[in-house]
Amino acid sequence: MTTTGEEHRAAGGPWWWGRRRSAVLDGGLALGSALECAVEGVGFAEGAGLPVGIGVLLGVVAGSVLVVRRRWPVAVVLVAIAITPAEMGFLLATVGLYTLAASQVPRRIIGVTTGMSLAATLIVTLMRTHQGVGDIAGSRIDVWFLPLMSVLASVAMTAPPVLLGLYVGARRRLMESLRDRADSLETELQLLAERAEERADWARGEERTRIAREMHDVVAHRVSLMVVHAAAVQAVALKDPQKAVKNAALVGDMGRQALTELREMLGVLRAGEALGSSVRGAVPLAAVGVAAAAAATRAGAAEDGPSLAELEELLGQSRAAGMKVELSVQGEARGYAPEVEQTAYRVVQEALTNVHKHAAGAGAMVRVAHREGEVAMQVENGAPPVRGGGAMLPSGGNGLVGMRERVLALGGVFVSGETEAGGFRVSAVLPAQPGPSGAGRA
């Protein structure tokens, strides 16, 4: 079976041949056909009253046409049909019909040329059979015998190469189509693997961002309150020992809460490391599937996070640290998705943490509005009584970024900025059911 396309060019065959052995094969067939036609040309020349040299030359030229059978198969068959009356070119006709049937030539052309070859062979066979029977003295043969024998002989010489060529051509085209499909499948699988790797990298980046956001929310809020209470203990330790003891107890409680939440997060991280080691060495798609399952499990575990129902407790912690915080709730609370409840809680938590850091001593107003299909929250603080006063808490500059990422990830709206009175306002609107990532506006 011959090859095509890039394999042909890679093989480096001469002219139209894809491989050198194909050229050698066609050259050998052409040589054999030329010798056959040359021998048969002697009898043709004697019967036609022509010089023997002309008959031999005609046979050599006609038989040599077989060398171009791959390039012009129709021309080879037409030459074979043309020399059929001279009873020349059996090998030429057989190989030519096979090549034509196996080529990419349209079926109608194959049918027409095959019919012409069959008709020429039938006529010549009928004539030769009639002459041969006529030379037998006293023979009595039925009228139908000669046509029947001629038809059988013609079909026997024409049908086998054509049927074999059709089978080989169909099989060749099938193998080429299967090879092309295999190549396209391999390319598609490579693209899918690359996309899976990209999605895995993106998922890992998103997970790192989520973990950093969670740890920032937990550590920043708890530790900020601890620092505020510690500063209060330092300020009133000598003047009001009882208040100092109370503040010290609050510092201990908040430290224990922060440690508990950090242990839970570290437990999730260790579980993720164990999962990564278990899938190390697996195929990329399997690893992606395991990672997706782990992400789904973590998402399910996130339903136990904080919610809007815990806002009073959150505000109580800030009040205990000396901040004046008021809460205004409009509308009736509805059933929100767990991630919406958690995000709303974290926005208020981080906004109050920023007040402790940057506006120590200032009061804050927390507003929550339950609307049709969404929930809105706003935290606004006034100007601090003394710029730079308080416990001088450090800031990493990630609070507002984390809030914005959380809100936009659920398809909400986030706005923050200074007020005309010198304070700061943080506002967010979240849909009751989270939308696609990045659907919100800043």
Short mmCIF file of C-alpha atoms in Angstrom, two decimals:
data_model
loop_
_atom_site.label_atom_id
_atom_site.label_comp_id
_atom_site.label_asym_id
_atom_site.label_seq_id
_atom_site.Cartn_x
_atom_site.Cartn_y
_atom_site.Cartn_z
CA MET A 1 0.00 0.00 0.00
CA THR A 2 1.42 3.34 -1.03
CA THR A 3 1.59 6.40 1.15
CA THR A 4 0.75 10.00 0.38
CA GLY A 5 1.36 13.58 1.49
CA GLU A 6 4.17 14.25 3.92
CA GLU A 7 5.27 10.61 3.91
CA HIS A 8 5.77 10.82 0.14
CA ARG A 9 7.91 13.89 0.45
CA ALA A 10 9.81 12.44 3.36
CA ALA A 11 10.57 9.27 1.38
CA GLY A 12 12.34 11.29 -1.32
CA GLY A 13 11.26 9.28 -4.38
CA PRO A 14 12.05 10.61 -7.90
CA TRP A 15 9.47 12.57 -9.87
CA TRP A 16 5.93 11.48 -9.03
CA TRP A 17 6.90 8.40 -7.06
CA GLY A 18 6.59 8.64 -3.33
CA ARG A 19 9.21 6.00 -2.61
CA ARG A 20 12.17 4.64 -4.49
CA ARG A 21 10.89 1.10 -4.35
CA SER A 22 7.70 2.25 -6.11
CA ALA A 23 9.82 3.64 -8.94
CA VAL A 24 11.79 0.39 -9.10
CA LEU A 25 8.55 -1.65 -9.16
CA ASP A 26 7.02 0.42 -11.97
CA GLY A 27 10.25 0.29 -13.94
CA GLY A 28 10.35 -3.49 -13.61
CA LEU A 29 6.70 -3.84 -14.66
CA ALA A 30 7.29 -1.53 -17.64
CA LEU A 31 10.32 -3.57 -18.69
CA GLY A 32 8.38 -6.82 -18.47
CA SER A 33 5.44 -5.33 -20.37
CA ALA A 34 7.79 -3.99 -23.06
CA LEU A 35 9.39 -7.42 -23.52
CA GLU A 36 5.97 -9.09 -23.69
CA CYS A 37 4.63 -6.60 -26.23
CA ALA A 38 7.86 -6.85 -28.26
CA VAL A 39 7.47 -10.63 -28.55
CA GLU A 40 3.79 -10.30 -29.41
CA GLY A 41 4.65 -7.57 -31.90
CA VAL A 42 6.51 -10.11 -34.03
CA GLY A 43 3.32 -12.09 -34.63
CA PHE A 44 1.35 -8.90 -35.20
CA ALA A 45 3.83 -7.69 -37.82
CA GLU A 46 3.79 -11.04 -39.66
CA GLY A 47 -0.02 -11.14 -39.67
CA ALA A 48 -0.34 -7.54 -40.82
CA GLY A 49 2.38 -7.80 -43.47
CA LEU A 50 4.62 -5.25 -41.75
CA PRO A 51 8.35 -5.40 -41.12
CA VAL A 52 9.17 -7.24 -37.89
CA GLY A 53 11.15 -4.30 -36.57
CA ILE A 54 8.07 -2.04 -36.72
CA GLY A 55 6.04 -4.60 -34.77
CA VAL A 56 8.77 -4.96 -32.14
CA LEU A 57 9.20 -1.19 -31.85
CA LEU A 58 5.44 -0.71 -31.50
CA GLY A 59 5.35 -3.36 -28.78
CA VAL A 60 8.27 -1.82 -26.85
CA VAL A 61 6.75 1.69 -26.96
CA ALA A 62 3.26 0.49 -25.96
CA GLY A 63 4.53 -1.76 -23.16
CA SER A 64 6.79 0.94 -21.74
CA VAL A 65 3.75 3.16 -21.08
CA LEU A 66 3.24 1.15 -17.88
CA VAL A 67 5.99 3.22 -16.24
CA VAL A 68 3.55 6.16 -15.89
CA ARG A 69 0.68 4.13 -14.46
CA ARG A 70 0.63 6.03 -11.15
CA ARG A 71 0.66 9.45 -12.82
CA TRP A 72 -1.71 8.81 -15.75
CA PRO A 73 -3.63 5.56 -15.15
CA VAL A 74 -6.36 6.45 -17.68
CA ALA A 75 -3.77 6.89 -20.46
CA VAL A 76 -2.27 3.47 -19.68
CA VAL A 77 -5.69 1.77 -19.97
CA LEU A 78 -6.47 3.62 -23.21
CA VAL A 79 -3.16 2.45 -24.73
CA ALA A 80 -3.97 -1.12 -23.63
CA ILE A 81 -7.40 -0.85 -25.29
CA ALA A 82 -5.82 0.55 -28.46
CA ILE A 83 -3.42 -2.40 -28.89
CA THR A 84 -6.00 -5.05 -27.94
CA PRO A 85 -6.85 -5.82 -31.62
CA ALA A 86 -3.15 -6.57 -32.15
CA GLU A 87 -3.39 -9.15 -29.35
CA MET A 88 -0.73 -7.34 -27.39
CA GLY A 89 -0.38 -6.01 -23.84
CA PHE A 90 -1.97 -8.58 -21.49
CA LEU A 91 0.27 -7.41 -18.60
CA LEU A 92 -0.26 -3.78 -19.62
CA ALA A 93 -4.07 -4.15 -19.56
CA THR A 94 -4.14 -6.10 -16.30
CA VAL A 95 -1.87 -3.77 -14.33
CA GLY A 96 -3.43 -0.68 -15.93
CA LEU A 97 -6.97 -1.69 -14.92
CA TYR A 98 -5.82 -2.48 -11.37
CA THR A 99 -4.05 0.87 -11.03
CA LEU A 100 -7.00 2.79 -12.46
CA ALA A 101 -9.49 1.12 -10.10
CA ALA A 102 -7.23 1.75 -7.09
CA SER A 103 -6.59 5.42 -7.92
CA GLN A 104 -8.52 8.56 -6.98
CA VAL A 105 -10.09 8.82 -10.46
CA PRO A 106 -13.88 9.37 -10.38
CA ARG A 107 -15.94 6.19 -10.49
CA ARG A 108 -17.72 7.12 -13.72
CA ILE A 109 -14.40 7.33 -15.56
CA ILE A 110 -13.38 3.97 -14.10
CA GLY A 111 -16.69 2.49 -15.26
CA VAL A 112 -16.40 3.90 -18.80
CA THR A 113 -12.80 2.78 -19.35
CA THR A 114 -13.51 -0.65 -17.83
CA GLY A 115 -16.48 -1.04 -20.16
CA MET A 116 -14.36 -0.05 -23.16
CA SER A 117 -11.66 -2.55 -22.18
CA LEU A 118 -14.25 -5.28 -21.67
CA ALA A 119 -15.84 -4.57 -25.05
CA ALA A 120 -12.48 -4.58 -26.86
CA THR A 121 -11.45 -7.81 -25.17
CA LEU A 122 -14.85 -9.39 -25.95
CA ILE A 123 -14.64 -8.51 -29.66
CA VAL A 124 -11.09 -9.78 -30.03
CA THR A 125 -11.82 -12.93 -28.05
CA LEU A 126 -14.96 -13.63 -30.08
CA MET A 127 -13.09 -13.24 -33.35
CA ARG A 128 -10.17 -15.39 -32.27
CA THR A 129 -12.48 -18.07 -30.87
CA HIS A 130 -14.54 -18.12 -34.09
CA GLN A 131 -11.37 -18.47 -36.17
CA GLY A 132 -10.06 -21.21 -33.95
CA VAL A 133 -13.31 -23.16 -34.07
CA GLY A 134 -13.58 -22.67 -37.84
CA ASP A 135 -10.19 -24.32 -38.29
CA ILE A 136 -11.49 -27.50 -36.62
CA ALA A 137 -12.95 -29.65 -39.40
CA GLY A 138 -16.34 -31.30 -38.89
CA SER A 139 -17.01 -29.70 -35.49
CA ARG A 140 -20.59 -29.07 -34.51
CA ILE A 141 -20.92 -26.28 -31.95
CA ASP A 142 -24.09 -24.67 -30.71
CA VAL A 143 -24.78 -21.06 -31.65
CA TRP A 144 -24.59 -19.81 -28.06
CA PHE A 145 -21.27 -21.48 -27.28
CA LEU A 146 -18.96 -18.94 -28.94
CA PRO A 147 -20.57 -15.81 -27.37
CA LEU A 148 -20.69 -17.48 -23.96
CA MET A 149 -17.04 -18.48 -24.06
CA SER A 150 -16.05 -15.02 -25.30
CA VAL A 151 -17.99 -13.29 -22.52
CA LEU A 152 -16.52 -15.57 -19.86
CA ALA A 153 -12.99 -15.08 -21.15
CA SER A 154 -13.41 -11.29 -21.38
CA VAL A 155 -14.87 -11.03 -17.87
CA ALA A 156 -12.13 -13.31 -16.51
CA MET A 157 -9.45 -11.00 -17.91
CA THR A 158 -11.12 -7.72 -16.93
CA ALA A 159 -13.04 -8.22 -13.68
CA PRO A 160 -10.31 -9.55 -11.34
CA PRO A 161 -7.86 -6.60 -11.67
CA VAL A 162 -10.71 -4.09 -11.46
CA LEU A 163 -12.26 -5.67 -8.34
CA LEU A 164 -8.86 -6.04 -6.70
CA GLY A 165 -8.03 -2.43 -7.48
CA LEU A 166 -11.33 -1.20 -6.06
CA TYR A 167 -10.73 -3.17 -2.86
CA VAL A 168 -7.16 -1.96 -2.46
CA GLY A 169 -8.15 1.65 -3.20
CA ALA A 170 -11.00 1.56 -0.69
CA ARG A 171 -8.77 0.01 1.94
CA ARG A 172 -6.05 2.57 1.26
CA ARG A 173 -8.48 5.47 1.58
CA LEU A 174 -9.88 3.96 4.78
CA MET A 175 -6.43 3.62 6.29
CA GLU A 176 -5.54 7.17 5.30
CA SER A 177 -8.74 8.52 6.84
CA LEU A 178 -8.09 6.52 10.02
CA ARG A 179 -4.54 7.85 10.11
CA ASP A 180 -5.80 11.42 9.67
CA ARG A 181 -8.39 10.90 12.40
CA ALA A 182 -5.74 9.46 14.70
CA ASP A 183 -3.51 12.48 14.04
CA SER A 184 -6.37 14.89 14.69
CA LEU A 185 -7.32 12.99 17.84
CA GLU A 186 -3.75 13.13 19.08
CA THR A 187 -3.62 16.85 18.41
CA GLU A 188 -6.95 17.37 20.16
CA LEU A 189 -5.81 15.34 23.16
CA GLN A 190 -2.66 17.41 23.37
CA LEU A 191 -4.72 20.61 23.30
CA LEU A 192 -7.06 19.21 25.97
CA ALA A 193 -4.09 18.24 28.11
CA GLU A 194 -2.60 21.73 27.74
CA ARG A 195 -5.95 23.32 28.63
CA ALA A 196 -6.26 21.00 31.61
CA GLU A 197 -2.79 22.04 32.77
CA GLU A 198 -3.70 25.70 32.33
CA ARG A 199 -6.95 25.22 34.25
CA ALA A 200 -5.09 23.36 36.99
CA ASP A 201 -2.59 26.22 37.26
CA TRP A 202 -5.43 28.72 37.32
CA ALA A 203 -7.25 26.67 39.98
CA ARG A 204 -4.11 26.49 42.11
CA GLY A 205 -3.66 30.25 41.81
CA GLU A 206 -7.29 30.86 42.75
CA GLU A 207 -6.96 28.51 45.70
CA ARG A 208 -3.83 30.28 46.92
CA THR A 209 -5.63 33.61 46.62
CA ARG A 210 -8.64 32.25 48.51
CA ILE A 211 -6.48 30.84 51.31
CA ALA A 212 -4.55 34.11 51.59
CA ARG A 213 -7.83 36.01 51.72
CA GLU A 214 -9.26 33.77 54.43
CA MET A 215 -6.10 33.90 56.53
CA HIS A 216 -5.95 37.68 56.16
CA ASP A 217 -9.55 38.04 57.29
CA VAL A 218 -9.08 35.78 60.31
CA VAL A 219 -5.66 36.98 61.41
CA ALA A 220 -6.17 40.69 60.67
CA HIS A 221 -9.46 41.00 62.52
CA ARG A 222 -8.60 38.89 65.56
CA VAL A 223 -5.08 40.23 65.97
CA SER A 224 -6.22 43.83 65.43
CA LEU A 225 -8.71 43.47 68.27
CA MET A 226 -6.05 41.78 70.39
CA VAL A 227 -3.67 44.71 69.81
CA VAL A 228 -6.40 47.21 70.63
CA HIS A 229 -7.27 45.41 73.87
CA ALA A 230 -3.58 45.04 74.74
CA ALA A 231 -3.13 48.80 74.31
CA ALA A 232 -6.17 49.35 76.52
CA VAL A 233 -4.70 47.03 79.17
CA GLN A 234 -1.47 49.01 79.06
CA ALA A 235 -3.36 52.29 79.41
CA VAL A 236 -5.60 51.30 82.35
CA ALA A 237 -3.42 48.72 84.12
CA LEU A 238 -2.57 51.10 86.97
CA LYS A 239 -5.74 53.22 86.97
CA ASP A 240 -8.41 50.50 86.66
CA PRO A 241 -7.05 47.00 87.37
CA GLN A 242 -10.48 45.37 86.96
CA LYS A 243 -10.92 46.77 83.45
CA ALA A 244 -7.38 45.70 82.63
CA VAL A 245 -8.19 42.16 83.74
CA LYS A 246 -11.33 42.18 81.61
CA ASN A 247 -9.43 43.39 78.56
CA ALA A 248 -6.71 40.81 79.15
CA ALA A 249 -9.38 38.08 79.25
CA LEU A 250 -10.78 39.34 75.94
CA VAL A 251 -7.29 39.24 74.45
CA GLY A 252 -6.95 35.63 75.55
CA ASP A 253 -10.37 34.67 74.14
CA MET A 254 -9.65 36.28 70.79
CA GLY A 255 -6.22 34.68 70.64
CA ARG A 256 -7.75 31.27 71.24
CA GLN A 257 -10.36 31.89 68.54
CA ALA A 258 -7.70 32.98 66.09
CA LEU A 259 -5.59 29.92 66.86
CA THR A 260 -8.60 27.64 66.41
CA GLU A 261 -9.42 29.08 63.00
CA LEU A 262 -5.76 28.95 61.95
CA ARG A 263 -5.54 25.30 63.00
CA GLU A 264 -8.58 24.53 60.86
CA MET A 265 -7.01 26.23 57.85
CA LEU A 266 -3.68 24.50 58.37
CA GLY A 267 -5.53 21.20 58.60
CA VAL A 268 -7.10 21.87 55.20
CA LEU A 269 -3.68 22.77 53.77
CA ARG A 270 -2.11 19.59 55.13
CA ALA A 271 -4.96 17.57 53.66
CA GLY A 272 -4.32 19.30 50.32
CA GLU A 273 -0.61 18.40 50.53
CA ALA A 274 -1.52 14.76 51.21
CA LEU A 275 -3.85 14.84 48.22
CA GLY A 276 -1.09 16.30 46.03
CA SER A 277 1.33 13.55 47.05
CA SER A 278 -1.29 10.88 46.35
CA VAL A 279 -1.86 12.06 42.78
CA ARG A 280 1.82 12.77 42.06
CA GLY A 281 2.85 10.74 39.04
CA ALA A 282 -0.72 10.31 37.77
CA VAL A 283 -1.80 11.45 34.35
CA PRO A 284 -2.71 15.18 34.17
CA LEU A 285 -6.41 14.58 33.50
CA ALA A 286 -6.74 12.24 36.48
CA ALA A 287 -4.94 14.75 38.70
CA VAL A 288 -7.30 17.47 37.52
CA GLY A 289 -10.27 15.26 38.34
CA VAL A 290 -8.98 14.60 41.86
CA ALA A 291 -8.24 18.29 42.36
CA ALA A 292 -11.74 19.18 41.16
CA ALA A 293 -13.25 16.70 43.62
CA ALA A 294 -11.15 18.17 46.43
CA ALA A 295 -12.24 21.69 45.45
CA ALA A 296 -15.88 20.58 45.53
CA THR A 297 -15.33 19.10 49.00
CA ARG A 298 -13.78 22.35 50.23
CA ALA A 299 -16.66 24.31 48.72
CA GLY A 300 -19.11 22.13 50.61
CA ALA A 301 -17.18 22.62 53.83
CA ALA A 302 -17.36 26.39 53.34
CA GLU A 303 -21.11 26.29 54.07
CA ASP A 304 -20.32 26.15 57.79
CA GLY A 305 -18.57 29.55 57.65
CA PRO A 306 -19.82 32.79 59.21
CA SER A 307 -23.14 34.30 58.20
CA LEU A 308 -25.14 37.52 58.59
CA ALA A 309 -26.82 36.10 61.68
CA GLU A 310 -23.47 36.48 63.50
CA LEU A 311 -23.13 40.21 62.83
CA GLU A 312 -24.26 41.15 66.36
CA GLU A 313 -21.48 39.03 67.83
CA LEU A 314 -18.98 40.60 65.44
CA LEU A 315 -20.08 44.10 66.35
CA GLY A 316 -19.98 43.16 70.05
CA GLN A 317 -16.28 42.34 69.71
CA SER A 318 -15.59 45.79 68.28
CA ARG A 319 -17.69 47.45 71.01
CA ALA A 320 -15.71 45.55 73.62
CA ALA A 321 -12.56 47.06 72.10
CA GLY A 322 -13.97 50.57 72.71
CA MET A 323 -15.43 51.32 69.29
CA LYS A 324 -18.86 52.89 69.02
CA VAL A 325 -20.68 50.76 66.44
CA GLU A 326 -24.31 51.06 65.40
CA LEU A 327 -26.25 48.53 63.29
CA SER A 328 -29.16 49.38 60.98
CA VAL A 329 -31.08 46.58 59.26
CA GLN A 330 -33.69 47.26 56.56
CA GLY A 331 -36.02 44.65 55.18
CA GLU A 332 -36.54 41.07 56.19
CA ALA A 333 -33.70 38.59 56.01
CA ARG A 334 -34.09 36.01 53.25
CA GLY A 335 -32.41 32.73 52.51
CA TYR A 336 -29.13 33.53 50.78
CA ALA A 337 -26.55 31.17 49.36
CA PRO A 338 -23.87 30.17 51.93
CA GLU A 339 -21.11 31.91 49.99
CA VAL A 340 -23.18 35.11 49.86
CA GLU A 341 -23.70 35.01 53.65
CA GLN A 342 -20.00 34.40 54.25
CA THR A 343 -18.89 37.14 51.86
CA ALA A 344 -21.27 39.68 53.41
CA TYR A 345 -19.93 38.82 56.87
CA ARG A 346 -16.31 39.11 55.72
CA VAL A 347 -16.92 42.51 54.11
CA VAL A 348 -18.30 43.92 57.37
CA GLN A 349 -15.52 42.23 59.37
CA GLU A 350 -12.73 43.59 57.21
CA ALA A 351 -14.28 47.07 57.12
CA LEU A 352 -14.40 47.16 60.95
CA THR A 353 -10.82 45.87 61.06
CA ASN A 354 -9.77 48.79 58.84
CA VAL A 355 -11.51 51.19 61.21
CA HIS A 356 -9.48 49.76 64.11
CA LYS A 357 -6.29 50.10 62.07
CA HIS A 358 -6.70 53.49 60.43
CA ALA A 359 -9.34 55.38 62.43
CA ALA A 360 -8.81 54.45 66.06
CA GLY A 361 -11.38 56.13 68.28
CA ALA A 362 -13.83 56.85 65.45
CA GLY A 363 -17.37 55.54 65.51
CA ALA A 364 -18.79 53.33 62.78
CA MET A 365 -22.21 52.78 61.26
CA VAL A 366 -23.08 49.37 59.76
CA ARG A 367 -26.11 49.24 57.45
CA VAL A 368 -27.59 46.04 56.01
CA ALA A 369 -30.46 46.16 53.52
CA HIS A 370 -32.36 43.05 52.41
CA ARG A 371 -33.82 43.75 48.98
CA GLU A 372 -35.53 41.75 46.27
CA GLY A 373 -32.93 39.37 44.93
CA GLU A 374 -29.93 41.01 46.64
CA VAL A 375 -28.42 42.09 49.94
CA ALA A 376 -26.50 45.34 50.44
CA MET A 377 -24.14 46.28 53.24
CA GLN A 378 -22.32 49.51 54.07
CA VAL A 379 -19.77 50.33 56.76
CA GLU A 380 -19.02 54.02 57.29
CA ASN A 381 -16.81 55.55 59.93
CA GLY A 382 -16.22 59.13 60.89
CA ALA A 383 -12.93 60.96 61.01
CA PRO A 384 -10.57 59.74 63.76
CA PRO A 385 -10.25 62.17 66.70
CA VAL A 386 -6.44 62.09 66.49
CA ARG A 387 -4.61 61.27 63.26
CA GLY A 388 -2.10 58.47 63.78
CA GLY A 389 -3.36 57.76 67.30
CA GLY A 390 -4.34 54.45 68.77
CA ALA A 391 -2.37 51.24 68.72
CA MET A 392 -0.62 52.01 65.39
CA LEU A 393 -1.60 48.72 63.73
CA PRO A 394 0.37 47.73 60.62
CA SER A 395 -1.44 47.29 57.34
CA GLY A 396 -0.54 45.06 54.41
CA GLY A 397 -2.81 46.88 51.97
CA ASN A 398 -4.74 43.72 51.06
CA GLY A 399 -7.99 44.36 52.91
CA LEU A 400 -9.82 46.32 50.22
CA VAL A 401 -8.35 44.10 47.50
CA GLY A 402 -9.64 40.98 49.23
CA MET A 403 -13.11 42.48 49.73
CA ARG A 404 -13.31 43.52 46.09
CA GLU A 405 -12.23 40.06 44.91
CA ARG A 406 -14.81 38.35 47.10
CA VAL A 407 -17.68 40.56 45.92
CA LEU A 408 -16.80 40.50 42.23
CA ALA A 409 -16.36 36.72 42.31
CA LEU A 410 -20.07 36.41 43.19
CA GLY A 411 -21.19 38.88 40.53
CA GLY A 412 -21.72 41.77 42.97
CA VAL A 413 -20.79 45.46 43.13
CA PHE A 414 -18.11 46.92 45.40
CA VAL A 415 -17.36 50.62 46.06
CA SER A 416 -15.03 52.18 48.62
CA GLY A 417 -13.66 55.64 49.26
CA GLU A 418 -13.32 58.57 51.61
CA THR A 419 -16.31 60.61 52.73
CA GLU A 420 -16.63 64.40 52.73
CA ALA A 421 -16.45 64.38 56.54
CA GLY A 422 -12.99 62.82 56.48
CA GLY A 423 -14.12 59.29 57.20
CA PHE A 424 -14.23 56.22 55.00
CA ARG A 425 -17.09 54.24 53.46
CA VAL A 426 -17.19 50.66 52.18
CA SER A 427 -20.29 49.54 50.23
CA ALA A 428 -21.12 46.22 48.61
CA VAL A 429 -24.16 44.70 46.92
CA LEU A 430 -24.42 40.92 46.52
CA PRO A 431 -26.99 38.91 44.57
CA ALA A 432 -29.07 36.41 46.55
CA GLN A 433 -27.73 33.67 44.32
CA PRO A 434 -24.10 34.05 43.17
CA GLY A 435 -23.52 34.80 39.51
CA PRO A 436 -20.56 34.02 37.25
CA SER A 437 -17.11 35.14 38.30
CA GLY A 438 -16.25 38.63 37.25
CA ALA A 439 -19.83 39.61 36.48
CA GLY A 440 -19.82 42.47 38.94
CA ARG A 441 -18.59 46.03 38.64
CA ALA A 442 -16.16 47.90 40.79
#
